[in-house]
Amino acid sequence: MSELIQLDALGPKGPYRTANRRTVTDVSGVPVAELSLVPKLYVERSVAALHKARVMPPEERAAALERAGRAFANETINGLSVEDYQHAVSRVAGMPISVVRAATRSIERAAREAFRGTQRARPEGAVSDWHDPATEHGHAVWTRRGDVFAVLAPGNEPEVHALWLEVLALGYRVAVRPSQREPLTPHRLVTALREADFGADQVVFLPTDHAVADEIIRDADLAMVYGGDSVMRKYSQDARVLPQGPGRSKILLSGDDDWSSHVNTIVDSVSHYGGMACVNTTAVFVEGDPTPVAEAIAERLSAIPSLPPEDAEAVLPVQPLDKAEVMERFLLDHARGTTARLGGDGIVDDLGDGSAVLRPAVFQVDRPDAPQTAIELGFPCVWVAPWSRDDGVEPLKNSLVVTAITRDEALIDGLVNEPTISNVYLGDTPTYWMRPGIPHDSYLADFLMRSKAMIRDGRGSGREGDGDQAGDLYPDAVGPITR
Amino acid sequence: MSNHADPVLDCPVDQTPDPRELIEAAMQWHFDPETGSPFWLERAKTLDFDPCQDVHSFADLRMFPNVVDDLRDVRVEDLIPKGYGPHPEVAGVFESGGTTGPPKRVIMLKDWMDRLMAFTMRDMDSRGDPRDVNWLSLGPSGPHLFGALASWESRLRGGVKFAVDLDPRWVKKCIRDGRIDEADRYAEHLIDQSAFLLETQDIGIMITTPPLLERIARRDRLVELINRKVRVLFWAGAHMDADTRHLLRTEVFPDVDLRGTYASTMVMGGTVERPGLTDGDPWVFDPFSPYISFAVVDPETGVEVAYGERGQVVMNHVSKNMLLPNNLERDLATRIKPLPGTMGDSVADVSPVPVFDNETVIEGVY
């Protein structure tokens, strides 16, 4: 592309181009876009405008989301056709274009389903609108915990942006601070939302330097922040912040099934999304001898060709060569003492244009609690570990997803009851399985909403002694107050 | 009063001396054992050149070592040229912010203050700034030039100066120690104080710092009061980026003449942004030449960069009061062609030496 794509900030008064712009380059270092970085003052004023904005009625939100999703996946936005957009994301993020295309469709679907999906998280005892007749005699109403939500978004894969659409669906105003690595997707999505009748004061796109990112969180009511362990630690005590950490998804192969029929699912779970997502499998635990499993995974993964990301057949991620080499050194340093089944001599495949494919890696560790099983990297990289029934759930803790190929009911109970495991999939289900309306890491609404008691007309308040429950159950408590 | 001062050093405040004549006269004055300050006469012994013989031009000022670090512990009496006699009229002692260690201090004599004020008044008159309006200084007084200049200026233009004081060193200490909350509460306290004045008093001219101005911008009521009452709003004492400035001018304070200044204790003065700049223009500051002059150099080589290129700012102060040549500031700026008759360069788009955000995230997918 000869002309750089302009990624303006999208504030409450419209697009905003700053003097301070960051060049976004592709994996070969070729400039692709210019991102307007807004100063603190702009962030403050934008978030203040979100606080003052009206709440859109639910049906308007649902309709606008659906329209925006359709436009995102089909129309020319900011001068980019869908194909232009997908090509640019693929080149900038080094993500296989087939993954970008699939993500485009997922975002369209997520936008269509967002409103309905959020309603599935509503407690059975709560209604979504206080006008509901149920509130006349006392009922719970599902209400927002705040007005303005901030997302400090990651840039690893476009589909992460499907999640915060639910926040809009629930009536929050949303400020998206994009990753400087891949700002194209949130820019396109926010533009589409604003063109689909979400007012400019309903959803804003605020690219900033790191120093300003905390201002967005400070000024919003609630925030979601993506990052590694350091980000998790930073925000773990802040009830207003929902940190989204490493996925460390895992597969368990217990001995009561033939593992060889599940190799496809394992390989897919490792390499889908180019291995760049939190739902990609980081470790596989094998009851019995893990060696043949590790070898089979390695054999399958080794057959994947090295291709530039925009090639329709590409499966593996591509990074600038220097970054790829840093990644390789990190991997090999940390893999010491393990047995390499694939990638032991390195994972960098130089494409000759300044970029390099990150080839898959399979390493076998000798204990289920080997620290390597927690190392999640942004390419297909999997640690294969031995596991026995005596080890139980312990090595499977701290996982976004555990796919367990087992018939052991007690073990399944253990996985479902384990608080640090977000999702449990049984049988031949890849760890990346996701559906609108089914929680990704609990329902986001669990964080966004609360139930508020409401009663209208004073009926059933216990004052008339008409046999209401509260009066019957707590006569002493109610009595003195009403007398 | 003064011994053998070249008349060029004492020229009327409404005249601009020839740069070369000023420099040569200043060298004779500061390095003559009869008239020079103990500070410079002592340092002259360590110079490998003779200022009186060798220093004639702006470029020659670069021969001097940067002496500003010595200003952290020298007695201020030793900074006064002996030619002023035993009882020169003093305008004040002023100190740096203390960002980089113990504060540096200078002593400003009345004759220099008069010259600086004449320059400032000329500048304000040329822009049609009001007289006989009250000033509000929301910023440091104490040992800092910031509040003192506002006091002198308001007195000269009529009107009274209201003040809300700020101790910048305490704020810096809080931030350095990670006590961000405390710095935050202190700053909000200052804004609260300024609100009383803005609500009840007629304020026509206001001067504050960029961080405080940004805080004010978050309070709708104060923004409204300032737009209604204040004609000219100066900010000083810290940097402001071009995008913030644009927002402040166009969205927050559209009814106020908002003006940036570029000043340093180490040149005993400062300057206001060039009049008539529009948004696309570089944000230019012209120094009070030839007394205060700027150069823009490559931080690695020390060689002057080309016009339009960015580099680190070198400042000089040359007057009868003081000689502070060749001081490399911790600012980056674009080198700009000076106004005709100016010594050295103008500078634009001044920013702090940047801190790059190049953390290398390897582990994890985010």
Coordinates of C-alpha atoms in Angstrom, one line a residue, chain A residues 42-371:
Chain A
Y42 CA -7.9 14.3 25.3
V43 CA -8.4 11.1 27.3
E44 CA -9.9 12.9 30.2
R45 CA -12.3 14.9 28.1
S46 CA -13.4 11.9 26.1
V47 CA -14.1 9.8 29.2
A48 CA -15.9 12.8 30.7
A49 CA -18.1 13.0 27.6
L50 CA -18.9 9.3 28.0
H51 CA -20.0 9.8 31.5
K52 CA -22.4 12.5 30.4
A53 CA -23.8 10.6 27.5
R54 CA -27.3 9.2 27.5
V55 CA -27.9 5.5 27.9
M56 CA -29.2 4.1 24.6
P57 CA -32.3 2.0 24.9
P58 CA -31.6 -1.8 24.8
E59 CA -33.4 -2.5 21.5
E60 CA -31.4 0.3 19.8
R61 CA -28.2 -1.1 21.2
A62 CA -29.0 -4.6 19.9
A63 CA -29.9 -3.3 16.5
A64 CA -26.9 -1.0 16.2
L65 CA -24.6 -3.8 17.2
E66 CA -25.9 -6.1 14.6
R67 CA -25.6 -3.4 11.9
A68 CA -22.1 -2.6 13.0
G69 CA -21.0 -6.2 12.9
R70 CA -22.4 -6.6 9.4
A71 CA -20.6 -3.5 8.2
F72 CA -17.4 -4.5 10.0
A73 CA -17.3 -7.8 8.1
N74 CA -18.6 -6.7 4.7
E75 CA -18.3 -3.0 4.0
T76 CA -15.6 -0.5 3.2
I77 CA -14.7 1.4 6.4
N78 CA -12.1 4.2 6.7
G79 CA -11.3 3.6 3.0
L80 CA -10.5 -0.1 3.6
S81 CA -12.5 -2.9 2.0
V82 CA -12.7 -6.0 4.1
E83 CA -9.9 -7.6 2.0
D84 CA -7.7 -4.5 2.5
Y85 CA -8.3 -4.6 6.2
Q86 CA -7.6 -8.4 6.5
H87 CA -4.4 -8.1 4.4
A88 CA -3.2 -5.2 6.6
V89 CA -3.9 -7.0 9.8
S90 CA -2.2 -10.1 8.5
R91 CA 0.9 -8.2 7.5
V92 CA 1.0 -6.0 10.7
A93 CA 0.3 -8.7 13.3
G94 CA 2.0 -11.5 11.3
M95 CA -1.2 -13.5 11.7
P96 CA -2.2 -16.1 9.1
I97 CA -4.8 -14.4 6.9
S98 CA -7.2 -17.4 7.3
V99 CA -7.3 -16.6 11.0
V100 CA -8.0 -13.0 10.3
R101 CA -10.8 -13.9 8.0
A102 CA -12.3 -16.3 10.5
A103 CA -12.0 -13.6 13.2
T104 CA -13.8 -11.1 11.0
R105 CA -16.8 -13.5 10.8
S106 CA -16.6 -14.2 14.5
I107 CA -16.8 -10.5 15.3
E108 CA -19.8 -10.2 13.0
R109 CA -21.5 -13.0 14.8
A110 CA -20.5 -11.7 18.2
A111 CA -22.0 -8.3 17.4
R112 CA -25.2 -10.0 16.3
E113 CA -25.4 -12.2 19.4
A114 CA -24.0 -9.8 21.9
F115 CA -27.3 -8.5 23.3
R116 CA -28.9 -11.9 23.5
G117 CA -25.7 -13.4 24.9
T118 CA -25.5 -11.0 27.8
Q119 CA -29.1 -11.9 28.8
R120 CA -28.0 -15.5 29.4
A121 CA -25.8 -14.2 32.2
R122 CA -28.7 -12.5 34.0
P123 CA -29.6 -14.2 37.3
E124 CA -32.8 -16.1 37.1
G125 CA -34.1 -14.0 40.0
A126 CA -33.6 -10.7 38.2
V127 CA -35.5 -8.8 35.5
S128 CA -33.7 -6.6 33.1
D129 CA -36.1 -3.7 33.2
W130 CA -37.6 -2.1 36.3
H131 CA -40.9 -1.6 34.5
D132 CA -41.3 -5.4 34.5
P133 CA -44.5 -6.2 36.5
A134 CA -42.5 -8.5 38.7
T135 CA -41.1 -5.5 40.5
E136 CA -44.5 -4.4 41.8
H137 CA -44.4 -7.0 44.6
G138 CA -40.7 -6.9 45.1
H139 CA -38.1 -8.4 42.7
A140 CA -34.5 -8.1 41.7
V141 CA -33.5 -5.8 38.8
W142 CA -30.3 -6.3 36.9
T143 CA -28.4 -3.1 36.8
R144 CA -25.0 -1.8 35.7
R145 CA -22.2 -1.3 38.2
G146 CA -21.2 1.9 36.4
D147 CA -21.6 3.9 33.3
V148 CA -18.2 3.9 31.6
F149 CA -16.1 0.9 30.8
A150 CA -12.5 1.0 29.6
V151 CA -10.7 -1.7 27.6
L152 CA -6.9 -1.8 27.5
A153 CA -7.0 -4.1 24.5
P154 CA -4.3 -6.5 23.4
G155 CA -3.0 -6.9 19.8
N156 CA -2.4 -10.6 19.6
E157 CA -5.5 -11.5 17.6
P158 CA -8.6 -9.6 16.3
E159 CA -11.2 -11.8 17.9
V160 CA -10.4 -10.5 21.4
H161 CA -12.4 -7.4 20.4
A162 CA -15.6 -9.5 20.2
L163 CA -15.7 -9.6 23.9
W164 CA -16.2 -6.0 24.8
L165 CA -19.2 -5.8 22.4
E166 CA -21.2 -7.3 25.3
V167 CA -20.3 -4.3 27.4
L168 CA -21.9 -2.0 24.9
A169 CA -24.8 -4.4 24.7
L170 CA -25.4 -3.9 28.4
G171 CA -25.6 -0.1 28.0
Y172 CA -22.1 0.9 29.1
R173 CA -20.2 3.6 27.3
V174 CA -16.9 2.1 26.2
A175 CA -13.4 3.6 25.8
V176 CA -11.1 1.3 23.8
R177 CA -7.4 1.9 24.2
P178 CA -5.8 -0.2 21.4
S179 CA -2.6 -2.0 21.4
Q180 CA 0.0 -0.2 19.3
R181 CA 0.9 -3.5 17.8
E182 CA -2.4 -4.0 16.0
P183 CA -4.8 -1.0 16.2
L184 CA -6.5 -1.7 12.9
T185 CA -9.2 -4.0 14.2
P186 CA -10.4 -1.9 17.1
H187 CA -10.3 1.2 14.9
R188 CA -12.4 -0.5 12.3
L189 CA -14.8 -1.9 14.8
V190 CA -15.3 1.4 16.7
T191 CA -15.8 3.2 13.3
A192 CA -18.4 0.6 12.3
L193 CA -20.2 1.0 15.6
R194 CA -20.3 4.8 15.3
E195 CA -21.6 4.5 11.8
A196 CA -24.2 2.2 13.0
D197 CA -25.8 4.8 15.3
F198 CA -23.8 4.4 18.4
G199 CA -23.1 8.0 19.1
A200 CA -19.6 9.4 19.1
D201 CA -20.2 9.7 22.9
Q202 CA -21.0 6.0 23.3
V203 CA -17.8 4.4 22.1
V204 CA -14.4 6.0 21.6
F205 CA -11.0 4.8 20.3
L206 CA -8.2 6.3 22.3
P207 CA -4.7 5.3 21.3
T208 CA -2.2 6.5 23.9
D209 CA 1.3 6.0 25.1
H210 CA 1.8 3.7 28.0
A211 CA 2.1 6.6 30.4
V212 CA -1.5 7.7 29.7
A213 CA -3.1 4.3 29.8
D214 CA -3.7 4.4 33.6
E215 CA -5.6 7.7 33.2
I216 CA -8.2 5.8 31.2
I217 CA -8.6 3.3 34.0
R218 CA -8.8 6.0 36.6
D219 CA -11.5 7.9 34.9
A220 CA -13.7 4.9 33.9
D221 CA -16.0 3.2 36.3
L222 CA -14.7 -0.3 35.4
A223 CA -12.0 -1.6 33.2
M224 CA -10.6 -4.7 31.6
V225 CA -6.9 -4.9 31.1
Y226 CA -5.0 -7.6 29.1
G227 CA -1.5 -8.5 30.0
G228 CA 1.0 -10.9 31.5
D229 CA 1.6 -11.8 35.1
S230 CA 2.9 -8.4 36.0
V231 CA -0.4 -6.8 34.9
M232 CA -2.3 -9.4 36.8
R233 CA -0.3 -8.5 40.0
K234 CA -0.7 -4.8 39.4
Y235 CA -4.5 -4.9 39.3
S236 CA -5.3 -8.0 41.4
Q237 CA -6.3 -5.8 44.4
D238 CA -8.4 -3.3 42.3
A239 CA -12.0 -4.3 42.4
R240 CA -12.8 -2.0 39.5
V241 CA -10.4 -3.8 37.1
L242 CA -10.8 -7.1 35.5
P243 CA -7.4 -8.3 34.5
Q244 CA -7.2 -10.7 31.6
G245 CA -4.1 -12.8 32.0
P246 CA -2.3 -15.6 30.3
G247 CA -4.6 -18.5 29.2
R248 CA -2.3 -21.4 29.9
S249 CA -4.8 -23.7 28.4
K250 CA -4.2 -27.4 28.8
I251 CA -5.2 -30.8 27.5
L252 CA -5.4 -33.9 29.6
L253 CA -5.2 -37.3 28.1
S254 CA -6.1 -39.9 30.7
G255 CA -5.3 -43.5 29.9
D256 CA -8.9 -44.6 29.5
D257 CA -9.1 -43.5 25.9
D258 CA -6.8 -44.1 22.9
W259 CA -4.8 -40.9 22.5
S260 CA -4.0 -41.5 18.8
S261 CA -7.6 -40.6 17.8
H262 CA -7.2 -37.2 19.5
V263 CA -4.0 -36.1 17.8
N264 CA -5.9 -33.9 15.4
T265 CA -7.7 -32.1 18.2
I266 CA -4.4 -31.6 20.1
V267 CA -2.5 -30.3 17.1
D268 CA -5.4 -28.0 16.2
S269 CA -5.6 -26.7 19.8
V270 CA -1.9 -25.9 19.6
S271 CA -1.8 -24.3 16.2
H272 CA -5.2 -22.7 15.6
Y273 CA -5.0 -18.9 15.5
G274 CA -1.4 -19.4 14.7
G275 CA -0.9 -20.3 18.3
M276 CA -1.3 -16.6 19.2
A277 CA -4.4 -16.8 21.4
C278 CA -5.0 -17.4 25.1
V279 CA -7.2 -20.4 24.2
N280 CA -4.3 -22.2 22.4
T281 CA -3.0 -25.2 24.3
T282 CA 0.2 -24.5 26.2
A283 CA 0.6 -27.9 27.8
V284 CA -0.5 -31.5 27.3
F285 CA -0.7 -33.9 30.2
V286 CA -0.5 -37.6 29.4
E287 CA -1.3 -40.5 31.6
G288 CA 1.2 -43.2 30.7
D289 CA 4.2 -42.6 28.5
P290 CA 4.1 -39.1 27.0
T291 CA 6.8 -39.8 24.5
P292 CA 4.7 -41.3 21.6
V293 CA 2.2 -38.5 22.1
A294 CA 4.9 -35.8 22.0
E295 CA 6.4 -37.4 18.9
A296 CA 3.1 -37.7 17.1
I297 CA 2.3 -34.0 17.8
A298 CA 5.8 -33.0 16.7
E299 CA 5.5 -35.0 13.5
R300 CA 2.2 -33.4 12.6
L301 CA 3.3 -29.8 13.5
S302 CA 6.6 -30.2 11.6
A303 CA 4.7 -30.7 8.4
I304 CA 3.2 -27.2 8.5
P305 CA 4.8 -25.1 5.8
S306 CA 6.5 -21.8 6.4
L307 CA 4.6 -19.1 4.5
P308 CA 4.2 -15.4 4.6
P309 CA 1.1 -14.5 6.7
E310 CA -1.0 -13.2 3.8
D311 CA -0.8 -16.5 2.0
A312 CA -4.1 -18.3 2.2
E313 CA -2.4 -21.5 3.2
A314 CA -0.4 -19.9 6.1
V315 CA -0.9 -21.4 9.5
L316 CA 2.1 -20.1 11.4
P317 CA 2.7 -16.7 12.8
V318 CA 5.3 -14.3 11.4
Q319 CA 7.3 -11.7 13.3
P320 CA 10.0 -9.2 12.5
L321 CA 13.3 -11.2 12.4
D322 CA 14.8 -9.6 15.4
K323 CA 11.8 -10.2 17.5
A324 CA 11.6 -13.8 16.4
E325 CA 15.2 -14.3 17.4
V326 CA 14.5 -12.8 20.8
M327 CA 11.6 -15.2 21.2
E328 CA 13.8 -18.2 20.1
R329 CA 16.5 -17.4 22.6
F330 CA 13.9 -17.1 25.3
L331 CA 12.4 -20.5 24.4
L332 CA 15.7 -22.3 24.2
D333 CA 16.9 -20.8 27.5
H334 CA 13.8 -21.9 29.3
A335 CA 13.7 -25.3 27.6
R336 CA 17.0 -26.4 29.2
G337 CA 16.7 -29.7 30.9
T338 CA 13.7 -30.8 28.8
T339 CA 13.6 -33.1 25.8
A340 CA 13.1 -31.4 22.4
R341 CA 10.7 -33.2 20.1
L342 CA 10.5 -30.3 17.7
G343 CA 12.2 -26.9 17.6
G344 CA 15.2 -27.9 19.8
D345 CA 17.6 -26.3 17.2
G346 CA 15.5 -23.2 17.0
I347 CA 12.1 -22.0 15.7
V348 CA 13.1 -19.1 13.5
D349 CA 12.6 -19.5 9.7
D350 CA 13.9 -16.4 8.0
L351 CA 11.6 -15.3 5.1
G352 CA 14.4 -13.1 3.8
D353 CA 12.4 -9.9 3.8
G354 CA 13.1 -8.9 7.4
S355 CA 10.5 -11.2 8.8
A356 CA 10.6 -14.7 10.0
V357 CA 8.1 -17.6 10.6
L358 CA 7.9 -18.8 14.1
R359 CA 7.9 -22.6 13.6
P360 CA 6.2 -24.9 16.1
A361 CA 8.0 -26.3 19.1
V362 CA 7.2 -29.4 21.1
F363 CA 9.2 -30.1 24.3
Q364 CA 8.8 -33.0 26.7
V365 CA 9.2 -32.4 30.4
D366 CA 9.7 -35.2 33.0
R367 CA 7.3 -34.1 35.7
P368 CA 3.8 -32.7 35.7
D369 CA 4.8 -29.8 37.9
A370 CA 7.7 -28.8 35.6
P371 CA 7.6 -24.9 35.5

